[in-house]
């Protein structure tokens, strides 16, 4: 059965992430069949879906009928029932390689030939998760951030064998949901944001373990500085603007490379700094930097006062 004209979707796994996906798909007008062997599936959908839909910023702005949208979600009794006529299948089961491999082989048996099959995995690339499929080239990663119905990013990552047209369809789908999908240029375990997160959390735990600060102090240190900064600009634009006239290369050479050594990591090579300098000139041309600083400052002022008010 050709399904691309249908608005049927499936979510496999109704834990933290799957429940949130179900709410997002339903809010965008898709029918969603959810499969999970948990015995309380109907109850948890009832308790979560309408609440999550009501929290989606676009739903709040539109004043949409939350209960009517929640009716788009229904329980499936099996993987087959969930996926058989879905145009998109979003997997959100346990983060175990063997589990994902077996599940995707099963989904492939029942899914329509043109259905998109997507894994929410936090770090298992599709070329690994799809190893037991006959044709893994249509398995993609659509990795959200918790809580997915509120945080905009979805990392989209594909195996080298995946055709760009499949990726484009998925990017359009997430954009239509109101998400901010970003396609990675190549596969890497852990994808991008979780790799950044892993380094940060490792160092945070080290500082607590060493007794430099306790856990609550560490969280406060972060929230009152990098948290606000990184809500408005990324770490590399921040380095670029922090370097003043010297730009990103000035910042790396004069400040960051020494700090990188202090925490026991290998300093950036001259070639790596040159690459950042070249890309920074393309992405953030010198004539725009004053505007970027003003925008950063306006957003940070707005955030600092907004956070205090909530
Ligand atoms: N929690 C996060 O912050 C987060 C963020 C992004 C992505 N992810 C990824 O999303 C996926 C789900 O994570 P989660 O945090 O929602 O996990 P979770 O443990 O909350 O939910 C997993 C669900 O899978 C169900 N399940 C178990 N066996 C199943 C089967 N055979 N078929 C269908 N469902 C089955 C479980 O009953 C459970 O409800 C993982 O791959 C995880 O890496 C998690």
Coordinates of C-alpha atoms in Angstrom, one line a residue, residues 12-299:
X12 CA 7.0 2.5 18.8
X13 CA 7.9 2.8 22.5
X14 CA 5.9 5.1 24.8
X15 CA 8.4 6.2 27.4
X16 CA 9.8 9.7 28.0
X17 CA 10.5 10.3 24.3
X18 CA 7.8 8.3 22.5
X19 CA 4.9 10.0 24.5
X20 CA 6.3 13.3 23.5
X21 CA 6.6 12.4 19.8
X22 CA 3.0 11.1 19.9
X23 CA 1.8 14.5 21.2
X24 CA 3.8 16.4 18.5
X25 CA 2.5 14.3 15.6
X26 CA -1.1 14.5 16.9
X27 CA -0.8 18.3 17.4
X28 CA 0.3 18.6 13.7
X29 CA -2.9 16.8 12.6
X30 CA -1.4 13.3 12.0
X31 CA -3.1 10.1 13.2
X32 CA -0.7 8.3 15.5
X33 CA -0.8 4.7 16.5
X34 CA 1.4 3.9 19.5
X35 CA 2.8 0.5 20.3
X36 CA 4.5 -0.4 23.6
X37 CA 4.2 -3.7 25.5
X38 CA 3.8 -1.7 28.8
X39 CA 0.5 -2.8 30.4
X40 CA -0.5 0.8 31.3
X41 CA -0.2 2.1 27.7
X42 CA -3.7 3.4 27.4
X43 CA -3.6 5.1 30.8
X44 CA -0.2 6.7 30.2
X45 CA -1.3 8.0 26.8
X46 CA -4.4 9.4 28.4
X47 CA -2.4 11.1 31.2
X48 CA 0.3 12.5 29.0
X49 CA -0.8 13.3 25.4
X50 CA -3.2 16.1 26.1
X51 CA -0.9 17.7 28.7
X52 CA 2.1 17.6 26.3
X53 CA 0.0 19.0 23.4
X54 CA -1.1 21.8 25.6
X55 CA 2.6 22.6 26.3
X56 CA 3.7 22.8 22.6
X57 CA 4.4 26.5 21.9
X58 CA 2.7 26.5 18.5
X59 CA -0.5 25.0 20.0
X60 CA -0.4 27.6 22.8
X61 CA 0.0 30.4 20.3
X62 CA -2.8 29.2 18.1
X63 CA -5.2 28.5 21.0
X64 CA -6.0 25.1 19.4
X65 CA -8.5 22.5 20.8
X66 CA -6.1 20.3 22.8
X67 CA -8.6 17.5 23.5
X68 CA -9.6 17.3 19.9
X69 CA -6.0 17.0 18.8
X70 CA -5.3 14.3 21.5
X71 CA -8.0 12.1 19.9
X72 CA -5.6 11.6 17.0
X73 CA -3.6 9.2 19.2
X74 CA -4.6 5.6 19.5
X75 CA -3.3 2.4 21.0
X76 CA -1.9 -0.4 18.7
X77 CA -1.8 -4.0 19.9
X78 CA 1.3 -4.9 17.9
X79 CA 4.2 -3.5 15.9
X80 CA 2.4 -4.7 12.8
X81 CA -0.9 -2.9 13.6
X82 CA 1.0 0.3 14.4
X83 CA 3.2 0.5 11.3
X84 CA 1.2 -1.2 8.5
X85 CA -0.2 2.0 7.0
X86 CA 2.0 4.6 8.5
X87 CA 3.9 7.1 6.3
X88 CA 6.4 7.7 9.1
X89 CA 7.4 5.4 11.9
X90 CA 9.3 6.9 14.8
X91 CA 11.0 4.4 17.1
X92 CA 11.6 5.4 20.7
X93 CA 12.4 2.1 22.5
X94 CA 15.2 1.2 24.8
X95 CA 18.8 2.4 23.9
X96 CA 20.2 -1.1 23.2
X97 CA 21.9 -2.1 20.0
X98 CA 20.4 -5.6 19.9
X99 CA 16.9 -4.3 20.6
X100 CA 17.0 -1.7 17.9
X101 CA 18.4 -4.1 15.3
X102 CA 15.7 -6.7 16.0
X103 CA 12.9 -4.1 16.1
X104 CA 13.9 -2.5 12.8
X105 CA 14.1 -5.9 11.1
X106 CA 10.5 -6.5 12.4
X107 CA 9.2 -3.0 11.4
X108 CA 10.6 -3.5 7.9
X109 CA 8.5 -6.7 7.4
X110 CA 5.2 -4.8 8.0
X111 CA 5.9 -1.2 6.9
X112 CA 4.9 0.1 3.5
X113 CA 7.8 0.2 1.0
X114 CA 7.8 4.0 1.0
X115 CA 7.4 4.6 4.7
X116 CA 10.1 6.5 6.5
X117 CA 11.6 4.6 9.4
X118 CA 13.2 6.8 12.0
X119 CA 15.1 6.0 15.2
X120 CA 15.2 8.4 18.2
X121 CA 18.5 6.9 19.4
X122 CA 20.7 9.1 21.5
X123 CA 23.9 7.7 20.0
X124 CA 23.5 4.5 17.9
X125 CA 23.9 5.4 14.2
X126 CA 21.4 4.0 11.6
X127 CA 24.1 1.9 9.9
X128 CA 24.5 0.0 13.2
X129 CA 20.8 -0.1 14.1
X130 CA 19.8 -1.2 10.6
X131 CA 22.3 -4.1 10.4
X132 CA 19.5 -6.8 10.4
X133 CA 17.3 -5.0 7.9
X134 CA 17.1 -6.1 4.2
X135 CA 17.3 -2.5 3.1
X136 CA 18.7 -0.2 5.8
X137 CA 19.0 2.7 3.4
X138 CA 15.6 4.1 4.5
X139 CA 16.4 4.0 8.2
X140 CA 17.3 7.5 9.5
X141 CA 18.1 9.0 12.9
X142 CA 15.8 11.7 14.2
X143 CA 17.3 12.5 17.5
X144 CA 15.2 14.9 19.7
X145 CA 16.1 16.6 23.0
X146 CA 14.1 16.1 26.1
X147 CA 11.4 17.3 26.4
X148 CA 11.0 16.9 22.6
X149 CA 7.7 18.7 22.4
X150 CA 9.3 21.8 23.9
X151 CA 13.0 21.8 22.7
X152 CA 13.2 22.6 19.0
X153 CA 16.2 20.7 17.7
X154 CA 16.1 17.3 16.0
X155 CA 19.4 15.9 14.8
X156 CA 19.0 14.1 11.5
X157 CA 21.7 11.7 10.7
X158 CA 21.8 9.1 7.9
X159 CA 24.1 6.2 6.9
X160 CA 26.3 6.8 3.8
X161 CA 24.0 4.5 1.8
X162 CA 20.9 6.7 2.4
X163 CA 19.6 8.7 -0.5
X164 CA 19.4 12.5 0.1
X165 CA 15.8 12.4 -1.0
X166 CA 14.8 10.3 2.1
X167 CA 16.7 12.8 4.3
X168 CA 14.9 15.8 2.6
X169 CA 11.5 14.2 3.2
X170 CA 12.3 13.8 6.9
X171 CA 13.7 17.3 7.2
X172 CA 10.4 18.6 5.7
X173 CA 8.3 16.5 8.0
X174 CA 10.0 17.8 11.1
X175 CA 9.9 21.4 9.8
X176 CA 6.2 21.0 9.3
X177 CA 5.9 19.9 12.9
X178 CA 7.5 23.2 14.0
X179 CA 10.9 21.6 14.9
X180 CA 14.3 22.8 13.9
X181 CA 15.9 19.8 12.2
X182 CA 19.6 19.9 11.4
X183 CA 21.2 17.4 9.1
X184 CA 24.7 16.0 10.1
X185 CA 27.1 15.8 7.2
X186 CA 28.3 12.3 8.3
X187 CA 27.6 9.6 10.8
X188 CA 29.3 9.7 14.2
X189 CA 28.5 7.7 17.3
X190 CA 26.7 9.9 19.9
X191 CA 25.9 12.5 17.2
X192 CA 26.8 16.1 17.9
X193 CA 25.0 17.5 21.0
X194 CA 25.3 14.4 23.1
X195 CA 29.1 14.3 22.4
X196 CA 29.3 17.9 23.6
X197 CA 27.1 17.0 26.6
X198 CA 29.2 14.0 27.5
X199 CA 32.4 16.1 27.8
X200 CA 30.6 18.7 29.9
X201 CA 29.0 16.3 32.2
X202 CA 32.2 14.3 32.7
X203 CA 34.0 17.4 33.8
X204 CA 31.1 18.5 36.0
X205 CA 31.1 15.2 37.8
X206 CA 34.9 15.4 38.1
X207 CA 34.7 18.9 39.8
X208 CA 32.1 17.6 42.3
X209 CA 34.2 14.4 42.9
X210 CA 37.2 16.6 43.6
X211 CA 35.2 18.7 46.1
X212 CA 35.7 21.9 44.2
X213 CA 32.0 22.6 44.3
X214 CA 29.0 20.5 45.3
X215 CA 26.3 19.4 42.8
X216 CA 23.9 22.3 43.4
X217 CA 26.7 24.9 43.2
X218 CA 27.9 23.4 40.0
X219 CA 24.4 23.7 38.5
X220 CA 24.1 27.2 39.7
X221 CA 27.5 28.2 38.2
X222 CA 26.4 26.8 34.9
X223 CA 23.0 28.3 34.8
X224 CA 24.2 31.8 35.7
X225 CA 26.9 31.8 32.9
X226 CA 27.2 29.3 30.1
X227 CA 23.5 28.4 30.3
X228 CA 22.4 31.9 29.4
X229 CA 25.3 32.4 26.9
X230 CA 24.6 29.1 25.1
X231 CA 20.9 29.8 24.9
X232 CA 21.8 32.8 22.7
X233 CA 25.0 31.9 20.8
X234 CA 26.9 28.7 20.2
X235 CA 30.3 28.0 21.7
X236 CA 32.2 28.8 18.5
X237 CA 30.4 32.1 17.7
X238 CA 31.0 32.9 21.4
X239 CA 34.8 32.2 20.9
X240 CA 34.7 34.4 17.7
X241 CA 33.1 37.4 19.5
X242 CA 35.2 36.8 22.6
X243 CA 38.4 37.1 20.6
X244 CA 37.6 40.8 19.7
X245 CA 39.7 42.0 16.7
X246 CA 41.7 38.7 16.8
X247 CA 38.5 36.7 16.1
X248 CA 38.3 33.0 16.8
X249 CA 42.0 32.4 16.2
X250 CA 43.0 35.1 18.6
X251 CA 40.6 33.6 21.2
X252 CA 41.9 30.1 20.7
X253 CA 45.6 31.0 20.7
X254 CA 45.5 33.4 23.6
X255 CA 42.9 32.0 25.9
X256 CA 41.3 28.7 25.1
X257 CA 44.3 26.5 24.2
X258 CA 45.9 27.2 27.6
X259 CA 42.6 26.2 29.3
X260 CA 42.3 23.1 27.2
X261 CA 45.8 22.1 28.4
X262 CA 44.9 22.9 32.0
X263 CA 42.0 20.3 31.8
X264 CA 44.4 17.7 30.4
X265 CA 43.2 17.7 26.8
X266 CA 45.3 18.2 23.6
X267 CA 45.4 21.8 22.5
X268 CA 44.0 22.7 19.1
X269 CA 46.5 22.4 16.3
X270 CA 47.3 25.4 14.0
X271 CA 45.4 23.6 11.2
X272 CA 42.3 23.3 13.4
X273 CA 42.4 26.9 14.4
X274 CA 42.9 27.9 10.7
X275 CA 39.8 25.9 9.8
X276 CA 37.7 27.6 12.4
X277 CA 39.0 31.0 11.3
X278 CA 38.1 30.3 7.7
X279 CA 34.6 29.1 8.6
X280 CA 34.0 31.9 11.0
X281 CA 34.8 34.5 8.3
X282 CA 32.1 32.8 6.0
X283 CA 29.5 32.3 8.7
X284 CA 30.0 35.5 10.7
X285 CA 31.6 38.1 8.4
X286 CA 33.5 40.9 10.1
X287 CA 31.0 43.5 9.0
X288 CA 28.2 41.7 10.9
X289 CA 30.1 41.2 14.2
X290 CA 28.9 44.4 15.9
X291 CA 25.3 43.4 15.1
X292 CA 25.9 39.9 16.4
X293 CA 27.2 41.3 19.7
X294 CA 24.2 43.6 20.0
X295 CA 21.8 40.7 19.3
X296 CA 23.6 38.5 21.8
X297 CA 23.4 41.2 24.5
X298 CA 19.7 41.9 23.8
X299 CA 18.8 38.2 24.0

